[in-house]
Amino acid sequence: MSFQHLIKKDVVQPSRLFPVKVEWFSNLIESIQQKLWQYSQYRSILQDLGKGRSVQDYSLDSSSQLLLFKYRVVVPNNSTIQLIILPKRHDSPLAGHPVQEKTLKPVKQDFHWSGMTQSIKDYVSSCQQCSSNKNIHHKKLGLLKPLLITSRPLICLFMDSIAQLPLSNSFD
């Protein structure tokens, strides 16, 4: 049985596809290339790789000249560069404001920087849209009950008590 009649002839084959250069990504590449040389740890690795020496887990991308760590782009510890990457992987309509773990996964697939988990955690926890859209995971608060109206003052006293407050210099 042949399935050749089901295959469309006008389908673009993967060999004919080419990468589309996105402006923010080309700006990101330029920023990373400039900033990496400012860090001594990366400068020495870049110099060694440029001389043809091998450095464990590091390589140099031949087309973009970006430093790679285990085939992921090395990003210097620079918050401005990280703040270019994180909104594209968290805030964009395609990303959909995922939680910390789901933001970390695609970023970790393509990029590497020290303290990545913490910086993503900080970024996601400070996201205004995420905090406003967050589901409430506690019981609904009780209904407020009206105060009784008395005929004379001080007939009825009420006290609000909050449990588990710290002691405050013997003024409890």
PDB file of C-alpha atoms in Angstrom:
ATOM      1  CA  MET A   1       0.000   0.000   0.000  1.00  0.00           C
ATOM      2  CA  SER A   2       1.450   3.400  -0.982  1.00  0.00           C
ATOM      3  CA  PHE A   3       0.859   6.659   0.840  1.00  0.00           C
ATOM      4  CA  GLN A   4       2.552   8.840  -1.780  1.00  0.00           C
ATOM      5  CA  HIS A   5      -0.763  10.310  -2.881  1.00  0.00           C
ATOM      6  CA  LEU A   6      -1.268  11.730   0.643  1.00  0.00           C
ATOM      7  CA  ILE A   7       1.982  13.703   0.620  1.00  0.00           C
ATOM      8  CA  LYS A   8       1.543  17.265  -0.574  1.00  0.00           C
ATOM      9  CA  LYS A   9       4.114  18.431  -3.090  1.00  0.00           C
ATOM     10  CA  ASP A  10       4.063  22.087  -1.991  1.00  0.00           C
ATOM     11  CA  VAL A  11       5.105  21.433   1.631  1.00  0.00           C
ATOM     12  CA  VAL A  12       8.337  23.223   2.555  1.00  0.00           C
ATOM     13  CA  GLN A  13      11.009  20.704   3.401  1.00  0.00           C
ATOM     14  CA  PRO A  14      13.205  21.339   6.478  1.00  0.00           C
ATOM     15  CA  SER A  15      16.329  21.596   4.317  1.00  0.00           C
ATOM     16  CA  ARG A  16      14.895  24.735   2.718  1.00  0.00           C
ATOM     17  CA  LEU A  17      14.092  26.479   5.996  1.00  0.00           C
ATOM     18  CA  PHE A  18      16.348  29.242   7.243  1.00  0.00           C
ATOM     19  CA  PRO A  19      16.540  30.991  10.611  1.00  0.00           C
ATOM     20  CA  VAL A  20      14.699  34.286  10.810  1.00  0.00           C
ATOM     21  CA  LYS A  21      16.778  36.975  12.464  1.00  0.00           C
ATOM     22  CA  VAL A  22      14.763  38.656  15.159  1.00  0.00           C
ATOM     23  CA  GLU A  23      15.853  42.177  16.056  1.00  0.00           C
ATOM     24  CA  TRP A  24      15.788  41.688  19.824  1.00  0.00           C
ATOM     25  CA  PHE A  25      17.854  38.524  19.460  1.00  0.00           C
ATOM     26  CA  SER A  26      20.520  40.175  17.323  1.00  0.00           C
ATOM     27  CA  ASN A  27      20.726  43.010  19.884  1.00  0.00           C
ATOM     28  CA  LEU A  28      21.032  40.391  22.605  1.00  0.00           C
ATOM     29  CA  ILE A  29      23.905  38.663  20.811  1.00  0.00           C
ATOM     30  CA  GLU A  30      25.773  41.961  20.462  1.00  0.00           C
ATOM     31  CA  SER A  31      25.249  42.781  24.151  1.00  0.00           C
ATOM     32  CA  ILE A  32      26.452  39.357  25.271  1.00  0.00           C
ATOM     33  CA  GLN A  33      29.530  39.520  23.031  1.00  0.00           C
ATOM     34  CA  GLN A  34      30.493  42.926  24.429  1.00  0.00           C
ATOM     35  CA  LYS A  35      29.871  42.119  28.090  1.00  0.00           C
ATOM     36  CA  LEU A  36      31.583  38.697  28.154  1.00  0.00           C
ATOM     37  CA  TRP A  37      34.996  40.276  27.581  1.00  0.00           C
ATOM     38  CA  GLN A  38      34.502  42.432  30.708  1.00  0.00           C
ATOM     39  CA  TYR A  39      34.488  39.368  32.970  1.00  0.00           C
ATOM     40  CA  SER A  40      37.925  37.857  33.609  1.00  0.00           C
ATOM     41  CA  GLN A  41      36.616  34.297  34.004  1.00  0.00           C
ATOM     42  CA  TYR A  42      35.025  34.376  30.547  1.00  0.00           C
ATOM     43  CA  ARG A  43      37.836  36.398  28.965  1.00  0.00           C
ATOM     44  CA  SER A  44      40.381  33.665  29.720  1.00  0.00           C
ATOM     45  CA  ILE A  45      38.048  30.961  28.366  1.00  0.00           C
ATOM     46  CA  LEU A  46      37.417  32.981  25.193  1.00  0.00           C
ATOM     47  CA  GLN A  47      41.161  33.506  24.720  1.00  0.00           C
ATOM     48  CA  ASP A  48      41.893  29.794  25.166  1.00  0.00           C
ATOM     49  CA  LEU A  49      39.165  28.794  22.721  1.00  0.00           C
ATOM     50  CA  GLY A  50      40.366  31.435  20.258  1.00  0.00           C
ATOM     51  CA  LYS A  51      43.842  29.871  20.328  1.00  0.00           C
ATOM     52  CA  GLY A  52      42.379  26.460  19.543  1.00  0.00           C
ATOM     53  CA  ARG A  53      42.717  25.033  23.057  1.00  0.00           C
ATOM     54  CA  SER A  54      39.837  23.019  24.451  1.00  0.00           C
ATOM     55  CA  VAL A  55      38.130  24.037  27.675  1.00  0.00           C
ATOM     56  CA  GLN A  56      35.945  21.456  29.405  1.00  0.00           C
ATOM     57  CA  ASP A  57      32.201  21.954  28.708  1.00  0.00           C
ATOM     58  CA  TYR A  58      32.851  25.225  26.813  1.00  0.00           C
ATOM     59  CA  SER A  59      32.858  25.852  23.081  1.00  0.00           C
ATOM     60  CA  LEU A  60      32.726  28.797  20.716  1.00  0.00           C
ATOM     61  CA  ASP A  61      29.875  29.072  18.222  1.00  0.00           C
ATOM     62  CA  SER A  62      31.453  29.480  14.803  1.00  0.00           C
ATOM     63  CA  SER A  63      28.744  31.682  13.274  1.00  0.00           C
ATOM     64  CA  SER A  64      27.896  34.070  16.130  1.00  0.00           C
ATOM     65  CA  GLN A  65      31.173  33.814  18.111  1.00  0.00           C
ATOM     66  CA  LEU A  66      29.150  33.311  21.295  1.00  0.00           C
ATOM     67  CA  LEU A  67      30.598  31.373  24.198  1.00  0.00           C
ATOM     68  CA  LEU A  68      28.643  28.179  24.828  1.00  0.00           C
ATOM     69  CA  PHE A  69      28.526  26.103  28.005  1.00  0.00           C
ATOM     70  CA  LYS A  70      27.228  22.611  27.253  1.00  0.00           C
ATOM     71  CA  TYR A  71      25.763  24.011  24.004  1.00  0.00           C
ATOM     72  CA  ARG A  72      23.906  26.820  25.796  1.00  0.00           C
ATOM     73  CA  VAL A  73      24.722  30.512  25.331  1.00  0.00           C
ATOM     74  CA  VAL A  74      26.732  31.880  28.258  1.00  0.00           C
ATOM     75  CA  VAL A  75      25.166  35.069  29.620  1.00  0.00           C
ATOM     76  CA  PRO A  76      27.304  37.233  31.906  1.00  0.00           C
ATOM     77  CA  ASN A  77      25.967  38.174  35.330  1.00  0.00           C
ATOM     78  CA  ASN A  78      24.489  41.359  33.995  1.00  0.00           C
ATOM     79  CA  SER A  79      20.924  42.181  34.926  1.00  0.00           C
ATOM     80  CA  THR A  80      20.308  44.270  31.794  1.00  0.00           C
ATOM     81  CA  ILE A  81      21.038  41.298  29.538  1.00  0.00           C
ATOM     82  CA  GLN A  82      18.996  38.961  31.712  1.00  0.00           C
ATOM     83  CA  LEU A  83      16.126  41.466  31.575  1.00  0.00           C
ATOM     84  CA  ILE A  84      16.160  41.169  27.790  1.00  0.00           C
ATOM     85  CA  ILE A  85      15.830  37.377  27.967  1.00  0.00           C
ATOM     86  CA  LEU A  86      13.370  36.901  30.829  1.00  0.00           C
ATOM     87  CA  PRO A  87      10.466  38.995  29.473  1.00  0.00           C
ATOM     88  CA  LYS A  88      10.659  37.124  26.158  1.00  0.00           C
ATOM     89  CA  ARG A  89      10.367  33.798  27.979  1.00  0.00           C
ATOM     90  CA  HIS A  90       7.879  34.866  30.664  1.00  0.00           C
ATOM     91  CA  ASP A  91       5.877  37.967  29.673  1.00  0.00           C
ATOM     92  CA  SER A  92       5.324  37.391  25.973  1.00  0.00           C
ATOM     93  CA  PRO A  93       1.877  36.270  24.779  1.00  0.00           C
ATOM     94  CA  LEU A  94       3.375  32.989  23.571  1.00  0.00           C
ATOM     95  CA  ALA A  95       4.888  32.275  26.985  1.00  0.00           C
ATOM     96  CA  GLY A  96       1.739  33.168  28.918  1.00  0.00           C
ATOM     97  CA  HIS A  97       3.307  34.078  32.294  1.00  0.00           C
ATOM     98  CA  PRO A  98       4.298  30.567  33.407  1.00  0.00           C
ATOM     99  CA  VAL A  99       5.306  29.776  36.985  1.00  0.00           C
ATOM    100  CA  GLN A 100       8.961  29.743  38.054  1.00  0.00           C
ATOM    101  CA  GLU A 101       9.721  26.142  37.088  1.00  0.00           C
ATOM    102  CA  LYS A 102       8.066  26.480  33.689  1.00  0.00           C
ATOM    103  CA  THR A 103       9.917  29.731  33.022  1.00  0.00           C
ATOM    104  CA  LEU A 104      13.216  28.183  34.066  1.00  0.00           C
ATOM    105  CA  LYS A 105      12.955  25.230  31.691  1.00  0.00           C
ATOM    106  CA  PRO A 106      13.004  27.094  28.328  1.00  0.00           C
ATOM    107  CA  VAL A 107      15.536  29.645  29.568  1.00  0.00           C
ATOM    108  CA  LYS A 108      17.819  26.870  30.814  1.00  0.00           C
ATOM    109  CA  GLN A 109      17.517  25.091  27.463  1.00  0.00           C
ATOM    110  CA  ASP A 110      19.113  27.973  25.567  1.00  0.00           C
ATOM    111  CA  PHE A 111      21.080  30.035  28.091  1.00  0.00           C
ATOM    112  CA  HIS A 112      23.452  29.620  31.026  1.00  0.00           C
ATOM    113  CA  TRP A 113      24.414  32.030  33.798  1.00  0.00           C
ATOM    114  CA  SER A 114      25.329  31.552  37.414  1.00  0.00           C
ATOM    115  CA  GLY A 115      22.416  32.166  39.749  1.00  0.00           C
ATOM    116  CA  MET A 116      19.887  31.590  36.964  1.00  0.00           C
ATOM    117  CA  THR A 117      17.351  29.832  39.191  1.00  0.00           C
ATOM    118  CA  GLN A 118      17.371  32.642  41.752  1.00  0.00           C
ATOM    119  CA  SER A 119      17.148  35.422  39.168  1.00  0.00           C
ATOM    120  CA  ILE A 120      14.181  33.718  37.476  1.00  0.00           C
ATOM    121  CA  LYS A 121      12.536  33.169  40.859  1.00  0.00           C
ATOM    122  CA  ASP A 122      12.979  36.863  41.681  1.00  0.00           C
ATOM    123  CA  TYR A 123      11.700  37.952  38.269  1.00  0.00           C
ATOM    124  CA  VAL A 124       8.580  35.775  38.336  1.00  0.00           C
ATOM    125  CA  SER A 125       7.739  36.632  41.953  1.00  0.00           C
ATOM    126  CA  SER A 126       7.975  40.355  41.141  1.00  0.00           C
ATOM    127  CA  CYS A 127       5.771  40.068  38.037  1.00  0.00           C
ATOM    128  CA  GLN A 128       2.750  42.325  38.586  1.00  0.00           C
ATOM    129  CA  GLN A 129       0.492  40.484  36.158  1.00  0.00           C
ATOM    130  CA  CYS A 130       1.258  37.100  37.745  1.00  0.00           C
ATOM    131  CA  SER A 131       0.550  38.351  41.250  1.00  0.00           C
ATOM    132  CA  SER A 132      -2.740  39.972  40.212  1.00  0.00           C
ATOM    133  CA  ASN A 133      -3.902  36.879  38.303  1.00  0.00           C
ATOM    134  CA  LYS A 134      -2.796  34.404  40.956  1.00  0.00           C
ATOM    135  CA  ASN A 135      -5.427  32.030  42.281  1.00  0.00           C
ATOM    136  CA  ILE A 136      -6.268  32.251  45.975  1.00  0.00           C
ATOM    137  CA  HIS A 137      -5.462  28.966  47.719  1.00  0.00           C
ATOM    138  CA  HIS A 138      -7.096  29.530  51.105  1.00  0.00           C
ATOM    139  CA  LYS A 139     -10.604  29.245  52.443  1.00  0.00           C
ATOM    140  CA  LYS A 140     -12.927  32.128  51.825  1.00  0.00           C
ATOM    141  CA  LEU A 141     -12.861  34.609  54.647  1.00  0.00           C
ATOM    142  CA  GLY A 142     -15.830  34.603  57.014  1.00  0.00           C
ATOM    143  CA  LEU A 143     -18.713  36.987  56.595  1.00  0.00           C
ATOM    144  CA  LEU A 144     -18.661  40.201  58.567  1.00  0.00           C
ATOM    145  CA  LYS A 145     -21.419  40.515  61.124  1.00  0.00           C
ATOM    146  CA  PRO A 146     -22.883  43.885  62.065  1.00  0.00           C
ATOM    147  CA  LEU A 147     -22.247  45.316  65.517  1.00  0.00           C
ATOM    148  CA  LEU A 148     -25.178  45.488  67.886  1.00  0.00           C
ATOM    149  CA  ILE A 149     -26.552  48.940  68.569  1.00  0.00           C
ATOM    150  CA  THR A 150     -27.051  49.368  72.304  1.00  0.00           C
ATOM    151  CA  SER A 151     -29.150  51.847  74.218  1.00  0.00           C
ATOM    152  CA  ARG A 152     -26.286  52.908  76.516  1.00  0.00           C
ATOM    153  CA  PRO A 153     -22.509  53.261  76.009  1.00  0.00           C
ATOM    154  CA  LEU A 154     -20.171  50.413  76.993  1.00  0.00           C
ATOM    155  CA  ILE A 155     -22.936  47.806  77.299  1.00  0.00           C
ATOM    156  CA  CYS A 156     -21.239  45.675  74.727  1.00  0.00           C
ATOM    157  CA  LEU A 157     -17.457  45.468  74.211  1.00  0.00           C
ATOM    158  CA  PHE A 158     -15.699  43.807  71.305  1.00  0.00           C
ATOM    159  CA  MET A 159     -12.113  42.774  70.991  1.00  0.00           C
ATOM    160  CA  ASP A 160     -10.235  41.689  67.896  1.00  0.00           C
ATOM    161  CA  SER A 161      -7.610  39.110  68.676  1.00  0.00           C
ATOM    162  CA  ILE A 162      -4.793  38.146  66.356  1.00  0.00           C
ATOM    163  CA  ALA A 163      -2.976  34.960  67.269  1.00  0.00           C
ATOM    164  CA  GLN A 164       0.747  34.229  67.111  1.00  0.00           C
ATOM    165  CA  LEU A 165       2.104  37.763  67.293  1.00  0.00           C
ATOM    166  CA  PRO A 166       5.599  38.211  68.737  1.00  0.00           C
ATOM    167  CA  LEU A 167       6.013  39.563  72.267  1.00  0.00           C
ATOM    168  CA  SER A 168       6.721  43.286  72.394  1.00  0.00           C
ATOM    169  CA  ASN A 169       8.812  44.453  75.377  1.00  0.00           C
ATOM    170  CA  SER A 170       6.307  43.381  78.067  1.00  0.00           C
ATOM    171  CA  PHE A 171       3.460  45.448  76.621  1.00  0.00           C
ATOM    172  CA  ASP A 172       1.264  42.415  75.914  1.00  0.00           C
TER     173      ASP A 172
END
